[in-house]
Amino acid sequence: ASRNHRLIYSGPGTAELDPLQIMDDISAVIRDCTKVSSNVDAISVSCMAEAFTPLSSNMMPWYHCLLTQDLRGLNEAQAFETTFGSRQIKEITGQLVNAKFTAAKLRWLTRHTPLETQSTACFASWQGLCCILLGFPPHCDYSIAGKTMLFDISKNQWSQPLMEFAGVSSSQLDTPVRAGTLLGKLSCERAKHFGFSNQPCLVMGAFDQICASIGSGPVSTSDGTLGMGTVFCMVNRIPFSQRSELPASFPVIPYLTPEHMISTTSVLSGGQSYDWILRACYSEMQNAHNAAMNELSDHPGDILFFPYLSGSGTPSVNPQARGTFYGLSTNHTRGSLVRAVMEGTAYELRMNLEAIEQIGLPKQRIIVSGGCSRSNIWLQILSNILMKDIAVSSVTNVGCLGAAMIAAFGAGRFPTFDSAIQAMRGPARLACKPDNRLSEIYSMLYEA
């Protein structure tokens, strides 16, 4: 079951959601599901990070949910860097200083709405909001806490100096616990409200990219996972002891187990770039994707596209960066531009993958999921540029499956996370292998 939502832009640099509408829709989705199966062992939540909603004393929102893309805290992020230094913040939180994080936006709220901020009962993550919806105090797991730029990843607790600078206290934030923590059973009244015939357990879930990664079904450390949605995100599990070996621009967040961390590498405008080029060049077509695919050449393009429509992700991490087509001539067509977009995102991913492999984490296969993974042409381009086998998850909603794996572990169905993943994962089909001849051409273009 699903519902869709539109972003709200209330001014320059803003990006918000109406939390009341989404809470109603989450309730409706749960009820849709319980009409099919009302007896459920456990519920777990996979949710976006870097988003929060201010709640008043009655646990109702007094402001919209501020999203990752909301950049009204640019000046406040700079103030964090000036006060603490980027190196210290990275050491404490595992994150690079950025306006997208909760910390910068909380400081913005503190400065612009001081009375409301001071009286706020909780700045709840989406995990926290779902806890409240299901009848529990607001909690979040360590991975979501780790995406706020306020969480000490070595101590697994909120950082007092960073909280004070943001203008909030720990009592105003979700209670952080490890993913898989069993919070308890839904009350009889709450369970009946959602249509359950029993009282399911609520198990602490995780950051959506972690859920998508485990839901994709990797079976060894030589498998990488790539979500091909609006943002292209590659998730890499690394030993906690190796976190300092990563390039300085690579963030780390807590994983499901304490001995590992996650480093996410991203192309911020992956699928977004593709949607944009289709709207710009094929808006008159009934099926823009098919029309574009029919106009692609079979060979690597000679245009280089830099996919920075919303700034650059790793490894450069520059919110001010902007997209570029390089090498245009009168011989190029709109199909040339589409191919350049596909290739440009793959080049960006290769930069990230090479940095990960330099610390001794080689990948033989990349398991992909998300809307853009339905394009066989794009997958072959990825395989040729990354020089890796590409497999496609057999599961459509890998984030939901990942959350279910965590719920099953927390409910006691499996002794470890890995055993839950092994038992519940869907098989990944091999989609394509690299064409060595084309890979050589792409390698020369990549170096350029």
Short mmCIF file of C-alpha atoms in Angstrom, two decimals:
data_model
loop_
_atom_site.label_atom_id
_atom_site.label_comp_id
_atom_site.label_asym_id
_atom_site.label_seq_id
_atom_site.Cartn_x
_atom_site.Cartn_y
_atom_site.Cartn_z
CA ALA A 1 0.00 0.00 0.00
CA SER A 2 1.28 3.49 -0.65
CA ARG A 3 0.54 7.21 -0.73
CA ASN A 4 2.43 9.98 -2.52
CA HIS A 5 3.32 13.46 -1.29
CA ARG A 6 4.45 16.72 -2.84
CA LEU A 7 7.20 18.86 -1.43
CA ILE A 8 6.25 22.24 0.02
CA TYR A 9 8.42 25.23 -0.87
CA SER A 10 7.58 28.08 1.51
CA GLY A 11 10.46 30.30 0.40
CA PRO A 12 13.94 30.32 -1.16
CA GLY A 13 16.04 27.34 -0.12
CA THR A 14 13.19 25.60 1.71
CA ALA A 15 11.89 22.03 1.35
CA GLU A 16 9.15 20.81 3.68
CA LEU A 17 6.45 18.19 4.14
CA ASP A 18 3.13 18.41 5.96
CA PRO A 19 3.64 15.93 8.85
CA LEU A 20 -0.06 15.75 9.75
CA GLN A 21 -0.97 14.71 6.22
CA ILE A 22 1.75 12.08 6.12
CA MET A 23 0.87 10.71 9.56
CA ASP A 24 -2.73 10.31 8.34
CA ASP A 25 -1.47 8.58 5.22
CA ILE A 26 0.80 6.24 7.21
CA SER A 27 -2.24 5.28 9.28
CA ALA A 28 -4.25 4.67 6.11
CA VAL A 29 -1.48 2.52 4.62
CA ILE A 30 -1.30 0.38 7.76
CA ARG A 31 -5.07 -0.09 7.66
CA ASP A 32 -4.85 -1.08 3.98
CA CYS A 33 -2.32 -3.74 4.95
CA THR A 34 -4.27 -5.10 7.94
CA LYS A 35 -7.26 -5.67 5.65
CA VAL A 36 -5.07 -8.26 3.91
CA SER A 37 -3.29 -9.65 6.98
CA SER A 38 -4.25 -8.48 10.45
CA ASN A 39 -2.03 -10.79 12.52
CA VAL A 40 1.46 -9.29 12.57
CA ASP A 41 4.42 -10.19 14.79
CA ALA A 42 6.34 -6.93 14.60
CA ILE A 43 6.56 -3.53 12.93
CA SER A 44 9.75 -1.67 12.04
CA VAL A 45 10.30 1.63 10.28
CA SER A 46 12.59 2.48 7.40
CA CYS A 47 12.70 6.25 7.01
CA MET A 48 14.53 9.19 5.51
CA ALA A 49 17.22 10.86 7.56
CA GLU A 50 18.19 14.54 8.02
CA ALA A 51 14.51 15.41 8.48
CA PHE A 52 12.70 16.50 11.62
CA THR A 53 9.41 17.95 12.83
CA PRO A 54 9.08 20.31 15.84
CA LEU A 55 6.37 19.12 18.26
CA SER A 56 4.59 21.09 20.96
CA SER A 57 3.88 19.77 24.46
CA ASN A 58 0.85 17.79 23.23
CA MET A 59 3.15 16.07 20.69
CA MET A 60 1.49 17.83 17.76
CA PRO A 61 3.54 19.62 15.06
CA TRP A 62 3.81 23.39 15.29
CA TYR A 63 5.87 23.59 12.08
CA HIS A 64 6.28 21.58 8.90
CA CYS A 65 8.86 18.79 8.60
CA LEU A 66 12.17 20.22 7.35
CA LEU A 67 13.84 17.95 4.78
CA THR A 68 17.36 17.14 3.65
CA GLN A 69 17.07 19.51 0.67
CA ASP A 70 16.15 22.44 2.93
CA LEU A 71 19.19 24.74 2.93
CA ARG A 72 18.00 27.64 5.08
CA GLY A 73 20.75 26.76 7.57
CA LEU A 74 23.71 27.62 5.29
CA ASN A 75 24.97 30.41 7.57
CA GLU A 76 24.41 28.27 10.64
CA ALA A 77 26.43 25.40 9.15
CA GLN A 78 29.28 27.83 8.59
CA ALA A 79 28.99 28.91 12.22
CA PHE A 80 29.35 25.26 13.33
CA GLU A 81 32.49 24.90 11.23
CA THR A 82 33.97 28.16 12.50
CA THR A 83 33.30 27.26 16.14
CA PHE A 84 34.27 23.58 16.21
CA GLY A 85 36.28 23.00 13.03
CA SER A 86 35.36 20.45 10.37
CA ARG A 87 37.88 17.90 11.64
CA GLN A 88 36.46 17.85 15.18
CA ILE A 89 32.88 17.59 13.93
CA LYS A 90 33.86 14.69 11.65
CA GLU A 91 35.64 12.98 14.55
CA ILE A 92 32.61 13.31 16.84
CA THR A 93 29.74 12.74 14.42
CA GLY A 94 31.28 11.01 11.42
CA GLN A 95 29.73 13.70 9.23
CA LEU A 96 31.00 16.59 7.14
CA VAL A 97 29.64 20.01 8.01
CA ASN A 98 26.63 20.65 5.80
CA ALA A 99 23.45 22.74 5.91
CA LYS A 100 21.38 19.66 5.10
CA PHE A 101 21.84 18.29 8.61
CA THR A 102 19.38 18.73 11.46
CA ALA A 103 21.97 20.61 13.55
CA ALA A 104 22.19 23.59 11.18
CA LYS A 105 18.42 23.83 10.76
CA LEU A 106 17.84 23.62 14.52
CA ARG A 107 20.20 26.53 15.05
CA TRP A 108 18.30 28.43 12.35
CA LEU A 109 15.01 27.78 14.18
CA THR A 110 16.58 28.80 17.49
CA ARG A 111 17.63 32.13 16.01
CA HIS A 112 14.44 32.86 14.06
CA THR A 113 11.74 31.36 16.31
CA PRO A 114 13.37 31.45 19.77
CA LEU A 115 10.19 31.25 21.89
CA GLU A 116 8.68 28.37 19.91
CA THR A 117 11.98 26.50 19.83
CA GLN A 118 12.50 26.84 23.56
CA SER A 119 9.05 25.46 24.31
CA THR A 120 9.31 22.59 21.80
CA ALA A 121 8.82 19.20 23.45
CA CYS A 122 10.58 17.23 20.74
CA PHE A 123 12.27 17.72 17.38
CA ALA A 124 11.18 14.31 16.15
CA SER A 125 12.68 12.27 13.33
CA TRP A 126 10.31 10.24 11.18
CA GLN A 127 11.13 7.26 13.37
CA GLY A 128 10.11 9.36 16.36
CA LEU A 129 6.87 10.43 14.69
CA CYS A 130 6.01 6.83 13.87
CA CYS A 131 6.71 5.84 17.48
CA ILE A 132 4.23 8.49 18.63
CA LEU A 133 1.69 7.35 16.03
CA LEU A 134 1.94 3.78 17.35
CA GLY A 135 1.65 4.86 21.00
CA PHE A 136 5.29 5.04 22.15
CA PRO A 137 7.62 7.86 23.25
CA PRO A 138 9.77 9.19 20.37
CA HIS A 139 12.86 7.07 19.71
CA CYS A 140 15.33 6.88 16.85
CA ASP A 141 18.05 4.39 16.04
CA TYR A 142 21.75 5.23 15.99
CA SER A 143 21.88 5.52 12.19
CA ILE A 144 19.16 8.20 12.08
CA ALA A 145 20.77 9.98 15.05
CA GLY A 146 24.06 9.80 13.18
CA LYS A 147 22.56 11.82 10.31
CA THR A 148 21.80 14.86 12.50
CA MET A 149 25.41 16.11 13.01
CA LEU A 150 24.60 16.07 16.74
CA PHE A 151 25.39 12.45 17.64
CA ASP A 152 28.64 11.16 19.10
CA ILE A 153 29.21 7.92 17.15
CA SER A 154 31.92 6.66 19.52
CA LYS A 155 29.78 7.07 22.64
CA ASN A 156 26.38 6.44 20.99
CA GLN A 157 24.84 9.46 22.66
CA TRP A 158 23.96 13.05 21.83
CA SER A 159 26.95 15.41 21.90
CA GLN A 160 26.43 18.02 24.60
CA PRO A 161 28.61 20.77 23.02
CA LEU A 162 26.96 20.38 19.60
CA MET A 163 23.46 20.33 21.10
CA GLU A 164 24.14 23.48 23.09
CA PHE A 165 25.42 25.27 19.99
CA ALA A 166 22.32 24.19 18.07
CA GLY A 167 20.21 25.59 20.92
CA VAL A 168 18.52 22.38 22.07
CA SER A 169 18.80 19.83 24.87
CA SER A 170 18.78 16.03 24.80
CA SER A 171 15.26 16.06 26.32
CA GLN A 172 14.06 17.73 23.10
CA LEU A 173 15.44 14.97 20.87
CA ASP A 174 14.43 11.37 20.23
CA THR A 175 15.85 8.77 22.59
CA PRO A 176 18.56 6.98 20.58
CA VAL A 177 18.74 3.16 20.69
CA ARG A 178 20.34 0.53 18.48
CA ALA A 179 18.39 -0.80 15.49
CA GLY A 180 16.57 -4.01 16.37
CA THR A 181 15.74 -2.82 19.89
CA LEU A 182 12.32 -4.10 20.98
CA LEU A 183 10.31 -1.13 22.32
CA GLY A 184 7.26 -3.14 23.39
CA LYS A 185 3.82 -4.19 22.21
CA LEU A 186 1.15 -1.87 20.86
CA SER A 187 -1.66 -1.27 23.31
CA CYS A 188 -4.96 -3.07 22.71
CA GLU A 189 -6.60 0.25 21.86
CA ARG A 190 -3.87 1.30 19.41
CA ALA A 191 -3.74 -2.12 17.77
CA LYS A 192 -7.51 -2.12 17.28
CA HIS A 193 -7.33 1.42 15.84
CA PHE A 194 -5.06 0.17 13.05
CA GLY A 195 -7.03 -3.02 12.43
CA PHE A 196 -4.65 -5.54 13.99
CA SER A 197 -6.20 -8.72 15.39
CA ASN A 198 -3.28 -9.05 17.84
CA GLN A 199 -0.79 -6.68 19.51
CA PRO A 200 2.31 -6.40 17.32
CA CYS A 201 5.71 -5.46 18.73
CA LEU A 202 7.40 -2.25 17.69
CA VAL A 203 11.07 -2.80 16.80
CA MET A 204 13.48 0.08 16.19
CA GLY A 205 14.27 0.29 12.47
CA ALA A 206 17.00 2.12 10.58
CA PHE A 207 17.99 4.73 8.01
CA ASP A 208 16.26 3.97 4.69
CA GLN A 209 19.53 3.44 2.81
CA ILE A 210 20.62 0.79 5.32
CA CYS A 211 17.24 -0.93 5.01
CA ALA A 212 17.46 -0.79 1.22
CA SER A 213 20.97 -2.19 1.32
CA ILE A 214 20.17 -5.24 3.44
CA GLY A 215 16.85 -5.69 1.62
CA SER A 216 18.76 -5.91 -1.68
CA GLY A 217 20.26 -9.15 -0.38
CA PRO A 218 24.07 -8.91 -0.41
CA VAL A 219 25.61 -12.22 0.60
CA SER A 220 29.25 -11.22 1.03
CA THR A 221 31.43 -8.16 1.59
CA SER A 222 32.40 -8.33 -2.09
CA ASP A 223 28.81 -7.35 -2.95
CA GLY A 224 28.08 -3.64 -3.12
CA THR A 225 24.57 -2.17 -3.14
CA LEU A 226 23.36 0.82 -5.11
CA GLY A 227 19.99 2.54 -4.77
CA MET A 228 19.07 4.18 -8.08
CA GLY A 229 16.37 6.62 -7.06
CA THR A 230 16.25 10.41 -6.99
CA VAL A 231 19.63 10.16 -5.27
CA PHE A 232 22.01 7.40 -6.33
CA CYS A 233 23.38 6.02 -3.08
CA MET A 234 26.01 3.32 -2.68
CA VAL A 235 26.14 1.77 0.80
CA ASN A 236 29.41 0.31 2.04
CA ARG A 237 29.76 -1.61 5.30
CA ILE A 238 33.19 -1.14 6.86
CA PRO A 239 34.77 -2.33 10.13
CA PHE A 240 34.48 0.29 12.88
CA SER A 241 38.27 0.19 13.27
CA GLN A 242 38.75 1.22 9.61
CA ARG A 243 36.49 4.27 9.63
CA SER A 244 39.47 6.67 9.85
CA GLU A 245 41.00 5.13 6.69
CA LEU A 246 38.23 6.52 4.50
CA PRO A 247 38.86 9.72 2.54
CA ALA A 248 38.06 12.79 4.62
CA SER A 249 35.00 13.62 2.50
CA PHE A 250 33.31 10.26 3.14
CA PRO A 251 30.78 10.24 6.01
CA VAL A 252 30.22 7.33 8.37
CA ILE A 253 27.15 6.39 10.39
CA PRO A 254 26.42 3.55 12.82
CA TYR A 255 25.33 0.22 11.32
CA LEU A 256 23.03 -2.44 12.76
CA THR A 257 25.88 -4.02 14.72
CA PRO A 258 28.51 -2.19 16.82
CA GLU A 259 31.54 -3.68 15.06
CA HIS A 260 30.64 -2.07 11.74
CA MET A 261 29.90 1.36 10.34
CA ILE A 262 28.27 2.46 7.10
CA SER A 263 29.74 4.89 4.63
CA THR A 264 27.28 6.19 2.06
CA THR A 265 28.58 7.57 -1.22
CA SER A 266 26.11 9.47 -3.31
CA VAL A 267 25.27 11.20 -6.56
CA LEU A 268 22.74 13.72 -5.28
CA SER A 269 21.14 14.25 -8.69
CA GLY A 270 21.14 10.70 -10.08
CA GLY A 271 17.55 9.96 -11.00
CA GLN A 272 16.77 13.65 -10.64
CA SER A 273 19.12 14.45 -13.54
CA TYR A 274 17.41 11.86 -15.71
CA ASP A 275 13.92 13.19 -14.89
CA TRP A 276 15.15 16.69 -15.68
CA ILE A 277 16.62 15.83 -19.10
CA LEU A 278 13.47 13.93 -20.10
CA ARG A 279 11.29 16.91 -19.14
CA ALA A 280 13.60 19.32 -20.93
CA CYS A 281 13.90 17.32 -24.18
CA TYR A 282 10.92 14.97 -24.42
CA SER A 283 8.06 16.73 -22.67
CA GLU A 284 5.83 16.40 -25.73
CA MET A 285 6.20 12.60 -25.83
CA GLN A 286 3.61 10.30 -24.25
CA ASN A 287 6.39 7.92 -23.13
CA ALA A 288 9.46 10.06 -22.73
CA HIS A 289 11.71 7.22 -21.52
CA ASN A 290 11.01 4.96 -24.52
CA ALA A 291 11.41 7.88 -26.91
CA ALA A 292 14.80 8.72 -25.39
CA MET A 293 16.01 5.11 -25.48
CA ASN A 294 15.15 4.89 -29.19
CA GLU A 295 17.44 7.85 -29.88
CA LEU A 296 20.51 6.62 -27.98
CA SER A 297 23.60 5.54 -29.88
CA ASP A 298 25.22 2.18 -29.16
CA HIS A 299 28.62 3.67 -28.38
CA PRO A 300 30.10 5.73 -25.53
CA GLY A 301 29.27 9.41 -25.89
CA ASP A 302 31.82 12.17 -26.33
CA ILE A 303 29.94 14.65 -24.12
CA LEU A 304 30.83 14.76 -20.43
CA PHE A 305 28.00 15.58 -18.03
CA PHE A 306 28.67 16.62 -14.43
CA PRO A 307 25.54 15.67 -12.41
CA TYR A 308 25.53 18.54 -9.93
CA LEU A 309 21.99 19.87 -10.35
CA SER A 310 21.60 19.90 -6.54
CA GLY A 311 25.26 20.33 -5.67
CA SER A 312 27.82 17.54 -5.64
CA GLY A 313 27.82 14.55 -3.32
CA THR A 314 30.85 12.50 -2.42
CA PRO A 315 33.74 12.67 -2.95
CA SER A 316 33.78 16.46 -3.52
CA VAL A 317 30.75 17.45 -1.38
CA ASN A 318 30.03 20.97 -2.59
CA PRO A 319 26.46 22.33 -2.24
CA GLN A 320 27.39 25.26 -4.50
CA ALA A 321 28.47 23.03 -7.44
CA ARG A 322 26.28 23.14 -10.54
CA GLY A 323 25.76 20.80 -13.49
CA THR A 324 27.66 21.08 -16.75
CA PHE A 325 27.65 19.57 -20.24
CA TYR A 326 31.18 19.67 -21.68
CA GLY A 327 32.06 19.04 -25.32
CA LEU A 328 28.84 20.05 -27.07
CA SER A 329 28.81 20.54 -30.84
CA THR A 330 26.21 20.95 -33.58
CA ASN A 331 26.47 17.19 -34.26
CA HIS A 332 24.89 16.28 -30.92
CA THR A 333 21.22 15.43 -30.46
CA ARG A 334 18.92 15.28 -27.47
CA GLY A 335 19.67 11.56 -27.38
CA SER A 336 23.35 12.48 -26.94
CA LEU A 337 22.41 14.55 -23.89
CA VAL A 338 20.42 11.69 -22.34
CA ARG A 339 23.31 9.27 -22.80
CA ALA A 340 25.70 11.84 -21.29
CA VAL A 341 23.46 12.06 -18.19
CA MET A 342 23.53 8.28 -17.76
CA GLU A 343 27.29 8.13 -18.26
CA GLY A 344 27.98 11.15 -16.03
CA THR A 345 26.28 9.57 -13.01
CA ALA A 346 28.25 6.35 -13.63
CA TYR A 347 31.58 8.23 -13.79
CA GLU A 348 30.71 9.88 -10.47
CA LEU A 349 29.95 6.50 -8.93
CA ARG A 350 33.26 5.15 -10.20
CA MET A 351 35.13 7.91 -8.37
CA ASN A 352 33.41 6.87 -5.16
CA LEU A 353 33.90 3.15 -5.72
CA GLU A 354 37.62 3.56 -6.37
CA ALA A 355 38.02 5.44 -3.08
CA ILE A 356 36.25 2.64 -1.18
CA GLU A 357 38.34 -0.06 -2.83
CA GLN A 358 41.56 1.74 -1.96
CA ILE A 359 41.06 0.87 1.72
CA GLY A 360 40.89 -2.83 0.90
CA LEU A 361 37.17 -3.39 0.32
CA PRO A 362 37.04 -4.69 -3.29
CA LYS A 363 33.68 -5.24 -4.94
CA GLN A 364 33.01 -7.91 -7.55
CA ARG A 365 29.31 -7.31 -7.95
CA ILE A 366 26.94 -4.37 -7.47
CA ILE A 367 23.31 -5.16 -6.57
CA VAL A 368 21.03 -2.36 -7.73
CA SER A 369 17.49 -1.36 -6.81
CA GLY A 370 15.22 1.64 -7.32
CA GLY A 371 13.30 3.11 -10.24
CA CYS A 372 16.27 3.75 -12.54
CA SER A 373 17.41 0.11 -12.22
CA ARG A 374 14.60 -0.79 -14.62
CA SER A 375 16.64 0.66 -17.51
CA ASN A 376 18.74 -2.15 -19.01
CA ILE A 377 20.70 0.36 -21.08
CA TRP A 378 21.68 2.32 -17.98
CA LEU A 379 22.69 -0.87 -16.18
CA GLN A 380 24.97 -1.86 -19.06
CA ILE A 381 26.54 1.62 -19.02
CA LEU A 382 27.10 1.21 -15.27
CA SER A 383 28.68 -2.19 -15.76
CA ASN A 384 31.01 -0.92 -18.48
CA ILE A 385 32.13 2.18 -16.58
CA LEU A 386 32.43 0.55 -13.13
CA MET A 387 33.88 -2.63 -14.68
CA LYS A 388 31.72 -4.72 -12.36
CA ASP A 389 28.97 -7.30 -12.73
CA ILE A 390 25.58 -5.68 -12.16
CA ALA A 391 22.76 -7.63 -10.52
CA VAL A 392 19.18 -6.49 -9.92
CA SER A 393 17.30 -7.27 -6.75
CA SER A 394 14.21 -9.41 -7.27
CA VAL A 395 12.40 -7.34 -4.62
CA THR A 396 10.64 -4.14 -5.65
CA ASN A 397 10.46 -2.44 -2.25
CA VAL A 398 13.85 -3.35 -0.81
CA GLY A 399 13.59 -0.73 1.97
CA CYS A 400 10.38 -2.32 3.24
CA LEU A 401 11.97 -5.77 3.15
CA GLY A 402 15.01 -4.44 5.04
CA ALA A 403 12.74 -3.05 7.74
CA ALA A 404 10.95 -6.41 7.91
CA MET A 405 14.31 -8.16 8.40
CA ILE A 406 15.06 -5.87 11.35
CA ALA A 407 11.56 -6.45 12.75
CA ALA A 408 11.99 -10.23 12.49
CA PHE A 409 15.31 -10.07 14.33
CA GLY A 410 13.90 -7.80 17.04
CA ALA A 411 10.89 -10.07 17.49
CA GLY A 412 13.21 -13.02 18.14
CA ARG A 413 12.67 -14.91 14.89
CA PHE A 414 16.41 -14.91 14.13
CA PRO A 415 19.49 -14.88 16.40
CA THR A 416 21.43 -12.32 14.30
CA PHE A 417 20.79 -9.68 11.66
CA ASP A 418 22.84 -11.64 9.15
CA SER A 419 20.73 -14.77 9.64
CA ALA A 420 17.57 -12.71 9.07
CA ILE A 421 19.05 -11.21 5.89
CA GLN A 422 20.19 -14.63 4.65
CA ALA A 423 16.79 -16.22 5.23
CA MET A 424 14.56 -13.40 3.99
CA ARG A 425 16.49 -11.90 1.08
CA GLY A 426 15.20 -12.24 -2.45
CA PRO A 427 17.61 -13.56 -5.10
CA ALA A 428 19.39 -11.01 -7.27
CA ARG A 429 19.50 -11.77 -10.99
CA LEU A 430 22.62 -11.03 -13.00
CA ALA A 431 21.68 -8.20 -15.36
CA CYS A 432 24.91 -7.58 -17.24
CA LYS A 433 28.67 -8.01 -17.32
CA PRO A 434 31.16 -5.40 -18.50
CA ASP A 435 32.10 -5.26 -22.19
CA ASN A 436 35.91 -5.05 -22.02
CA ARG A 437 36.21 -3.17 -25.31
CA LEU A 438 33.75 -0.48 -24.26
CA SER A 439 35.24 -0.36 -20.75
CA GLU A 440 38.59 0.65 -22.25
CA ILE A 441 36.96 3.56 -24.10
CA TYR A 442 35.06 4.61 -21.00
CA SER A 443 38.24 4.49 -18.91
CA MET A 444 39.89 7.03 -21.22
CA LEU A 445 36.84 9.30 -21.01
CA TYR A 446 36.75 8.85 -17.23
CA GLU A 447 40.36 9.98 -16.93
CA ALA A 448 39.46 13.07 -18.96
#
